[in-house]
JSON list of C-alpha atoms in Angstrom, two decimals:
[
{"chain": "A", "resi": 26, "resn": "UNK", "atom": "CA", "xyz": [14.53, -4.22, 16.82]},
{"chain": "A", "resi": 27, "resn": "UNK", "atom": "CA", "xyz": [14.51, -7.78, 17.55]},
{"chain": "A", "resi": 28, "resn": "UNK", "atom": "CA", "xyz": [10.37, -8.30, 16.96]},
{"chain": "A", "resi": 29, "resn": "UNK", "atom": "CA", "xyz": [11.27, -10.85, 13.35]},
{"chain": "A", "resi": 30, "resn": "UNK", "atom": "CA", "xyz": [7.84, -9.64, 11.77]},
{"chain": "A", "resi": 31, "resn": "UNK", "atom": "CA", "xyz": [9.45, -6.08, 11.93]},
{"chain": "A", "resi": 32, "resn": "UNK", "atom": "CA", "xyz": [12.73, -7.21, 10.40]},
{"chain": "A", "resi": 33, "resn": "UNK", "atom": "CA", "xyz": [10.82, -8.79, 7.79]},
{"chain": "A", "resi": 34, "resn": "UNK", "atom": "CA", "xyz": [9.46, -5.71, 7.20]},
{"chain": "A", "resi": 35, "resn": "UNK", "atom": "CA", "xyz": [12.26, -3.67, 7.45]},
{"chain": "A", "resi": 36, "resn": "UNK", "atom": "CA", "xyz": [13.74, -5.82, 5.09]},
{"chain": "A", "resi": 37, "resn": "UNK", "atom": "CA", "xyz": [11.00, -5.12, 2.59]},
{"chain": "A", "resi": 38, "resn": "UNK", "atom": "CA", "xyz": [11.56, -1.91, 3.32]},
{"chain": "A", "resi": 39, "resn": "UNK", "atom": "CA", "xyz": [14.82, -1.46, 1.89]},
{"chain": "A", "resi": 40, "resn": "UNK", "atom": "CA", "xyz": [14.37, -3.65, -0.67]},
{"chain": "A", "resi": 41, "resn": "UNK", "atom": "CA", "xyz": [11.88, -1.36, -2.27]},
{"chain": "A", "resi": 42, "resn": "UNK", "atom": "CA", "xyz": [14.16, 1.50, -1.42]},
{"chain": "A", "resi": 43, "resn": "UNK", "atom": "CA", "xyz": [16.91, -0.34, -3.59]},
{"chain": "A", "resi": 44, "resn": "UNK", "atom": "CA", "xyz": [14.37, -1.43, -6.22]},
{"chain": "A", "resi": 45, "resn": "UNK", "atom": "CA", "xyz": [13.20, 2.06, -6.63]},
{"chain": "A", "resi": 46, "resn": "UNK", "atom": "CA", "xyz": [16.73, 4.19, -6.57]},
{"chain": "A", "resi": 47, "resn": "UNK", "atom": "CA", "xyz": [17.55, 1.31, -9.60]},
{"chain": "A", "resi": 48, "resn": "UNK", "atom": "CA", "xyz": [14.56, 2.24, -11.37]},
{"chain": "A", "resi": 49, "resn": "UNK", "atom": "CA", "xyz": [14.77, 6.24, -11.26]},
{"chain": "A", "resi": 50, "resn": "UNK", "atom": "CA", "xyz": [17.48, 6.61, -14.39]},
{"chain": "A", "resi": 51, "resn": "UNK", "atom": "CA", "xyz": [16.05, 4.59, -16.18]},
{"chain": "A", "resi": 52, "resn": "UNK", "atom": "CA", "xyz": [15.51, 6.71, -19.31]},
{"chain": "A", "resi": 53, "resn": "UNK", "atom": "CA", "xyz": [12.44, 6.83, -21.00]},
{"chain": "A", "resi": 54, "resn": "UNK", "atom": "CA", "xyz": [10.37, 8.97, -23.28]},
{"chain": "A", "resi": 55, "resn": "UNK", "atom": "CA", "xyz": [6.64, 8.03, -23.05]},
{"chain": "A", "resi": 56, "resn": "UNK", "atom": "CA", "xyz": [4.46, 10.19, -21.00]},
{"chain": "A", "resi": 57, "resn": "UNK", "atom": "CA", "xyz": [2.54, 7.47, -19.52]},
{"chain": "A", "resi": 58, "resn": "UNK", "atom": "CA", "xyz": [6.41, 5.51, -18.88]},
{"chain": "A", "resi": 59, "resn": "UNK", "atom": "CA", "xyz": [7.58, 8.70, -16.96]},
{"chain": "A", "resi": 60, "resn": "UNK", "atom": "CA", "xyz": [4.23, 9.12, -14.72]},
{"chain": "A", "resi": 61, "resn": "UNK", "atom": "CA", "xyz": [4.45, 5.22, -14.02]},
{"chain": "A", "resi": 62, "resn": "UNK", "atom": "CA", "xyz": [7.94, 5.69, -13.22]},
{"chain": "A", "resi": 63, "resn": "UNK", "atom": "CA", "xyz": [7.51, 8.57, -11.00]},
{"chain": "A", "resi": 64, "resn": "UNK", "atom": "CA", "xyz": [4.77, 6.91, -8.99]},
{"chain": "A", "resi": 65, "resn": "UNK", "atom": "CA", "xyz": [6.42, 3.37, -8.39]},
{"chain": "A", "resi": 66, "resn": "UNK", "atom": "CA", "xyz": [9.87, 5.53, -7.68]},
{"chain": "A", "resi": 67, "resn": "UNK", "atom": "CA", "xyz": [7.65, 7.55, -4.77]},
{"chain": "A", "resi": 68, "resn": "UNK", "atom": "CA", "xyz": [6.08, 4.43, -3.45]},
{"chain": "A", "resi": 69, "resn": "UNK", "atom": "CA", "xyz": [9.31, 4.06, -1.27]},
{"chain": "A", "resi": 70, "resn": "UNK", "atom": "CA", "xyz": [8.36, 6.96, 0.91]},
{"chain": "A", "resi": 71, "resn": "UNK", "atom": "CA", "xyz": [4.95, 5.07, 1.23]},
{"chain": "A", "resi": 72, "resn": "UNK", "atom": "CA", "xyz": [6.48, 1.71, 2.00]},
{"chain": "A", "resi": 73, "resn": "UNK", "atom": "CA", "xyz": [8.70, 3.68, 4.33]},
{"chain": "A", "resi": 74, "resn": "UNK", "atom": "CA", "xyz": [4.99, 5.38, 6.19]},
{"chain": "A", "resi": 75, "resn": "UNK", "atom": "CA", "xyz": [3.76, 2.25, 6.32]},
{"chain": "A", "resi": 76, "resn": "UNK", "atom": "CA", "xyz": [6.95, 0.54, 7.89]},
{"chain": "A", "resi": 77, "resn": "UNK", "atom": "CA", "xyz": [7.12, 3.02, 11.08]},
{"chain": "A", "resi": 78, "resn": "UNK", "atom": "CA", "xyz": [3.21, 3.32, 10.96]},
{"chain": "A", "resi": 79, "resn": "UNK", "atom": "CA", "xyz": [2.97, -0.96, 11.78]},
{"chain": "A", "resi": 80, "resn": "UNK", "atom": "CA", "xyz": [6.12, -0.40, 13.85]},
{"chain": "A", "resi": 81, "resn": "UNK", "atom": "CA", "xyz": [4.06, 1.71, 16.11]},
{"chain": "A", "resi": 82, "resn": "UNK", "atom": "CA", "xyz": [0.99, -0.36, 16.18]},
{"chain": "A", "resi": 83, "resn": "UNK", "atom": "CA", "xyz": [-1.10, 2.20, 14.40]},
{"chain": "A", "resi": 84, "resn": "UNK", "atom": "CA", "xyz": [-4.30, 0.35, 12.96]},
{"chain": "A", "resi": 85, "resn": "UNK", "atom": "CA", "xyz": [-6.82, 2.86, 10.95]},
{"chain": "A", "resi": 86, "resn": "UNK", "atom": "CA", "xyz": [-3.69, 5.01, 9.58]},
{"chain": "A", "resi": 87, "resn": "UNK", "atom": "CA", "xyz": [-1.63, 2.10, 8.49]},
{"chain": "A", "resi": 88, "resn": "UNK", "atom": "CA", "xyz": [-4.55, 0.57, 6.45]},
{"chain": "A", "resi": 89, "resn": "UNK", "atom": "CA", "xyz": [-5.59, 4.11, 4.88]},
{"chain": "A", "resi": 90, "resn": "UNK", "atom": "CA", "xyz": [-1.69, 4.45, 3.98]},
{"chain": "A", "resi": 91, "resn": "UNK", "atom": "CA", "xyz": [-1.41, 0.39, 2.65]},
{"chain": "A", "resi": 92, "resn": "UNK", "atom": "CA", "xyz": [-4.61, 1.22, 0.69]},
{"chain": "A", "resi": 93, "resn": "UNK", "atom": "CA", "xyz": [-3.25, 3.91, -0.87]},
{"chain": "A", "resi": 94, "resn": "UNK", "atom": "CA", "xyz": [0.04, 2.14, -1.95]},
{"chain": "A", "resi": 95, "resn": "UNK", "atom": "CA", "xyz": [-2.35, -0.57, -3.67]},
{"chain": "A", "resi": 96, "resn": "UNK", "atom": "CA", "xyz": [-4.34, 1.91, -5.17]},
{"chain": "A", "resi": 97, "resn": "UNK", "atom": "CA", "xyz": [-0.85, 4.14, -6.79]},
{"chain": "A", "resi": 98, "resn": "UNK", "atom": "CA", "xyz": [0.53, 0.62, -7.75]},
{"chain": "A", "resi": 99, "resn": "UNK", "atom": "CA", "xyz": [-2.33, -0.08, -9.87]},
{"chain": "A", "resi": 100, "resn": "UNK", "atom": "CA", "xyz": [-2.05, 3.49, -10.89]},
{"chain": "A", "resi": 101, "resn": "UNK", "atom": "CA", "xyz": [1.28, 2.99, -11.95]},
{"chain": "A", "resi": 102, "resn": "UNK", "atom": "CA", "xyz": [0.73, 0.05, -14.07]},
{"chain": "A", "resi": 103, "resn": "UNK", "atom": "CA", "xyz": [-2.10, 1.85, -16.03]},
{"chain": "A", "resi": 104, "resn": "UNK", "atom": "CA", "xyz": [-0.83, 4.71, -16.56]},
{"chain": "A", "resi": 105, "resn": "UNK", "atom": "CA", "xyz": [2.23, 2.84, -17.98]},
{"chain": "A", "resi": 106, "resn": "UNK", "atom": "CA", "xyz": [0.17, 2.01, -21.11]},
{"chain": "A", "resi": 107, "resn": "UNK", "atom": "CA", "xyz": [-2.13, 5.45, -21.13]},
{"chain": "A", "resi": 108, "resn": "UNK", "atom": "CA", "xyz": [-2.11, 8.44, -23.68]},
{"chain": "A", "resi": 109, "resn": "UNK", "atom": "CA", "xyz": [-1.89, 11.55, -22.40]},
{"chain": "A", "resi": 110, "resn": "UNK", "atom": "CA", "xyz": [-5.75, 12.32, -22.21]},
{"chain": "A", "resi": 111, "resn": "UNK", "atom": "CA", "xyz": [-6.52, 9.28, -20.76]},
{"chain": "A", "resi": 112, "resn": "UNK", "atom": "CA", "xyz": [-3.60, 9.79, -18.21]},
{"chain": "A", "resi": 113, "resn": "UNK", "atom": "CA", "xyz": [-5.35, 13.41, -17.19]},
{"chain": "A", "resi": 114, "resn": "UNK", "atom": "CA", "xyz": [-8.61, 11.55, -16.21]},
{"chain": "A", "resi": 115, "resn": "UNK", "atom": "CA", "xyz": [-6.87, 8.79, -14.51]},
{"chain": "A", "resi": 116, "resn": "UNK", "atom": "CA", "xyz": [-8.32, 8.02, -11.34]},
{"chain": "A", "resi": 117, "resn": "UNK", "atom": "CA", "xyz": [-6.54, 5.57, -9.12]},
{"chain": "A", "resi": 118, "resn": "UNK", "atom": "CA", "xyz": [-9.59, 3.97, -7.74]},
{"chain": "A", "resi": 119, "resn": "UNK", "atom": "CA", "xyz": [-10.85, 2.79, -10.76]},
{"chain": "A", "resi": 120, "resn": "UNK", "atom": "CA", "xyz": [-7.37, 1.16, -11.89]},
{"chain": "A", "resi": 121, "resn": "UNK", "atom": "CA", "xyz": [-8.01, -1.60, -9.02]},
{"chain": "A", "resi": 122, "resn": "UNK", "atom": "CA", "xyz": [-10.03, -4.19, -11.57]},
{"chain": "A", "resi": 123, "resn": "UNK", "atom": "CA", "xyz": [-7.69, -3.76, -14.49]},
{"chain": "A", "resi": 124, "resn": "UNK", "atom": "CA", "xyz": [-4.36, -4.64, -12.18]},
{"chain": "A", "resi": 125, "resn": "UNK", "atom": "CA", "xyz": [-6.26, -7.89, -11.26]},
{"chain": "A", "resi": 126, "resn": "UNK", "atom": "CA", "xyz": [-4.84, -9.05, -14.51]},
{"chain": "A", "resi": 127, "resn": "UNK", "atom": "CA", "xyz": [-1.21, -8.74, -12.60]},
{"chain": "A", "resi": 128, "resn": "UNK", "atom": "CA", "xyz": [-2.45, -9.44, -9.29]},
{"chain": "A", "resi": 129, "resn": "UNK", "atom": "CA", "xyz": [-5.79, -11.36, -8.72]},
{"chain": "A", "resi": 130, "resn": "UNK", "atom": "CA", "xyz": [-5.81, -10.42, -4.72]},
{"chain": "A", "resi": 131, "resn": "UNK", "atom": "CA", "xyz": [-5.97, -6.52, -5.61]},
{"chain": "A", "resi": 132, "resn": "UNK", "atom": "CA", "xyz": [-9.78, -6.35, -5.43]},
{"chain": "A", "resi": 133, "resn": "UNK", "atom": "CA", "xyz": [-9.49, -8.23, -1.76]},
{"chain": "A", "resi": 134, "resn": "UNK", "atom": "CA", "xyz": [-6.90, -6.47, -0.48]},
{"chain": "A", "resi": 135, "resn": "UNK", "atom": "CA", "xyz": [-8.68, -3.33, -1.40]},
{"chain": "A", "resi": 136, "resn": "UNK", "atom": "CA", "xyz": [-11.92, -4.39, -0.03]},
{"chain": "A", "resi": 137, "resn": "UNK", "atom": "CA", "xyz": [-10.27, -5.30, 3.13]},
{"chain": "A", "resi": 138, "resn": "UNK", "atom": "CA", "xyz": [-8.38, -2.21, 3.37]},
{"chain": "A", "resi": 139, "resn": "UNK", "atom": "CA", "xyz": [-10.53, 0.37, 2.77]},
{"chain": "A", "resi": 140, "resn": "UNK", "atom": "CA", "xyz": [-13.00, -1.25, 5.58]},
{"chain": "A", "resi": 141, "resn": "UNK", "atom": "CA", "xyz": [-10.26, 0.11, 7.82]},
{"chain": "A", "resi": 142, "resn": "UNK", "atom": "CA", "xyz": [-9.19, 3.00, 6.17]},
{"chain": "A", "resi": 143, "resn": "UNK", "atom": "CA", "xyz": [-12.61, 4.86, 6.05]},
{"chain": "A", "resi": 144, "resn": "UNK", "atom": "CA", "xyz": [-14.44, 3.46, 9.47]},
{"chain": "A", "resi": 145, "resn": "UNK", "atom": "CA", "xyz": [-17.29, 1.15, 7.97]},
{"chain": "A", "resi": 146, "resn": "UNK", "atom": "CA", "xyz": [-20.16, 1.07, 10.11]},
{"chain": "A", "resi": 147, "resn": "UNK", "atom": "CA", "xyz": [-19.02, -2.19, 11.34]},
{"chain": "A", "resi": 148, "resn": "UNK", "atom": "CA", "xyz": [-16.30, -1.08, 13.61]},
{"chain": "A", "resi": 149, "resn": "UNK", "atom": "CA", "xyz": [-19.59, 0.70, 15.45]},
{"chain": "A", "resi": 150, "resn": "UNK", "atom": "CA", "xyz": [-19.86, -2.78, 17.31]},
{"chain": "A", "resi": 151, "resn": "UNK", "atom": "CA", "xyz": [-16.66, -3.20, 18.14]},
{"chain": "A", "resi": 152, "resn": "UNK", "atom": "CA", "xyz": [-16.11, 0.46, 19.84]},
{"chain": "A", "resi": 153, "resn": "UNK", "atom": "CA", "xyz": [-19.17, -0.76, 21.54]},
{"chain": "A", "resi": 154, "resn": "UNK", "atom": "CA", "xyz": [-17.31, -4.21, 22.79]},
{"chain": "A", "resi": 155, "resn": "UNK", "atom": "CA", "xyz": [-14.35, -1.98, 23.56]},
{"chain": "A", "resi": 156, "resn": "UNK", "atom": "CA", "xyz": [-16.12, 0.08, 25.71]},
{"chain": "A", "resi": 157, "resn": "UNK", "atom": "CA", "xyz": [-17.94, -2.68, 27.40]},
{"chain": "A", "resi": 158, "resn": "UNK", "atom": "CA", "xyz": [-14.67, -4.23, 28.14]},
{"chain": "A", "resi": 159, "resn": "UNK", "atom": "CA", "xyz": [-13.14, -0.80, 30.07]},
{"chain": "A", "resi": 160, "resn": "UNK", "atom": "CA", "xyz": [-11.09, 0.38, 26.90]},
{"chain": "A", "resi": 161, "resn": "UNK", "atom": "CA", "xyz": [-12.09, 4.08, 26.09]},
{"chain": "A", "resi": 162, "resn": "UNK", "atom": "CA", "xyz": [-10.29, 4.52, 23.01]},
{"chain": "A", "resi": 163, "resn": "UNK", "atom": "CA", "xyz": [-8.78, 1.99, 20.82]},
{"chain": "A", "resi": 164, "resn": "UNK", "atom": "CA", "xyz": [-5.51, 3.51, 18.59]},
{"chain": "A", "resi": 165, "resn": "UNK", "atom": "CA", "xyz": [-3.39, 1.04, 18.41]},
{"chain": "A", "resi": 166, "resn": "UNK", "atom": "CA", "xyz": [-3.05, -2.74, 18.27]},
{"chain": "A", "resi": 167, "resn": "UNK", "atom": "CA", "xyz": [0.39, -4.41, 17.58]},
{"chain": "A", "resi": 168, "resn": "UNK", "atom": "CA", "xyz": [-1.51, -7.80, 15.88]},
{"chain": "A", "resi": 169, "resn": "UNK", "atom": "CA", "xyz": [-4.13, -5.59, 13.71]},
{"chain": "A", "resi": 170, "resn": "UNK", "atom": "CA", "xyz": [-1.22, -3.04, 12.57]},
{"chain": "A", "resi": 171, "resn": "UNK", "atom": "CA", "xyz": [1.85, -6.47, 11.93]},
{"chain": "A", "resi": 172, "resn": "UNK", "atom": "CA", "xyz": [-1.97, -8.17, 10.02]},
{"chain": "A", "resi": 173, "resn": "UNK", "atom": "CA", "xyz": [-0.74, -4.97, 7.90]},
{"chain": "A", "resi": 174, "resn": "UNK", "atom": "CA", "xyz": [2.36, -6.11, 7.42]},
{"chain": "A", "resi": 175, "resn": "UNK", "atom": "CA", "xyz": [1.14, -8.67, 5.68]},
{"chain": "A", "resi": 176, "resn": "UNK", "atom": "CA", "xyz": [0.05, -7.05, 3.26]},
{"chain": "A", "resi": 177, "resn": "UNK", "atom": "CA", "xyz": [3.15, -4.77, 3.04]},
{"chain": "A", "resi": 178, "resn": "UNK", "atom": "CA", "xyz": [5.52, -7.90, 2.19]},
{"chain": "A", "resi": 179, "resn": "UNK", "atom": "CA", "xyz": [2.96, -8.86, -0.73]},
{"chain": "A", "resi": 180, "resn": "UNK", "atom": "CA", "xyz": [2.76, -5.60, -1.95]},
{"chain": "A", "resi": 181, "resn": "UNK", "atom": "CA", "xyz": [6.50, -5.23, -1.63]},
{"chain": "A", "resi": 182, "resn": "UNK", "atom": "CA", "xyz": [6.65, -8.85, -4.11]},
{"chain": "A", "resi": 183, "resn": "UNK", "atom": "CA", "xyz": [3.79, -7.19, -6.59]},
{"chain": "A", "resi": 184, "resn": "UNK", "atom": "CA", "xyz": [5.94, -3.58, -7.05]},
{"chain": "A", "resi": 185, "resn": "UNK", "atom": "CA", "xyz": [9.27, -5.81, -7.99]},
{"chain": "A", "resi": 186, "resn": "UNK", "atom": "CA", "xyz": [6.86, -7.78, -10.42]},
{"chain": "A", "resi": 187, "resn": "UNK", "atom": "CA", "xyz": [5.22, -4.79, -12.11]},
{"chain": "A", "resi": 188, "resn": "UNK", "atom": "CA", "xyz": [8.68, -3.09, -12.29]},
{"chain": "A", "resi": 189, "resn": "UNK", "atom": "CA", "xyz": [9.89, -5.78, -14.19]},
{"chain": "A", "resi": 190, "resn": "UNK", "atom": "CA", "xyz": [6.79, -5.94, -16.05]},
{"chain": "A", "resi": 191, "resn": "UNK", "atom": "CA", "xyz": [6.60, -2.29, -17.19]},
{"chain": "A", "resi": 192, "resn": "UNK", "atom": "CA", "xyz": [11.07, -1.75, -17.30]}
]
């Protein structure tokens, strides 16, 4: 690869992958510790998707896999501090407002990304545009999936902080 956006993100990559192999014996004894752990140790397969996902210009699937990261981060950080019946109702949607108190951009990012991730009626006009302009169908898009990247390398800088935070 030579593209620097993808070595960034590469880069990010691995740092995660470092991040997270650091993290997994890490002892601890507190249901809601070990699910927390266990999630932001398994968010380096998702970094990883949404790596070679952006590397091959993907748009739609790259959000829906970026929104999903955002949405087990927060999960993650609630749980963290959760009993065990609140951690069996747990839904990771709804852990989006209270992780704006570690990252104020969450509720953006999310609105952003799930735009993308479940077709809002919106993109209507621009398969319409598409289609006016000869394009039959649109899949992928190396500046829409790298936009994703964007949000990769922040998300990358939030998971160090809430590691820190929570271990």
């Amino acid at each position: 690869e030579t593209d620097p956006r993808l070595l960034i993100l590469r880069a990010t990559y691995e740092d995660v992958a470092h991040i997270a192999n650091k993290l997994e014996p890490v002892a601890t004894t507190r249901l809601g510790h070990l699910c927390a752990k266990s999630a932001l140790c398994r968010l380096e397969a998702t970094f990883k998707a949404a790596y070679g996902l952006i590397r091959r210009d993907y748009i739609f699937e790259t959000e829906a896999v970026v929104r999903m990261l955002l949405e087990q981060l927060s999960w993650a950080y609630v749980a963290h501090s959760s009993d065990e019946t609140k951690l069996r109702t747990l839904n990771p949607t709804k852990c989006i407002t209270p992780f704006k108190s570690v990252f104020p951009e969450a509720g953006n990012f999310y609105g952003v990304l799930s735009e993308g991730a479940h077709l809002d009626p919106s993109i209507v006009e621009n398969y319409l545009k598409f289609h006016k302009q000869g394009s039959n169908v649109i899949r992928r898009s190396a500046p829409d999936s790298q936009h994703c990247g964007y949000y990769v390398t922040a998300l990358a800088s939030v998971y160090l902080e809430v590691i820190q935070k929570l271990f």
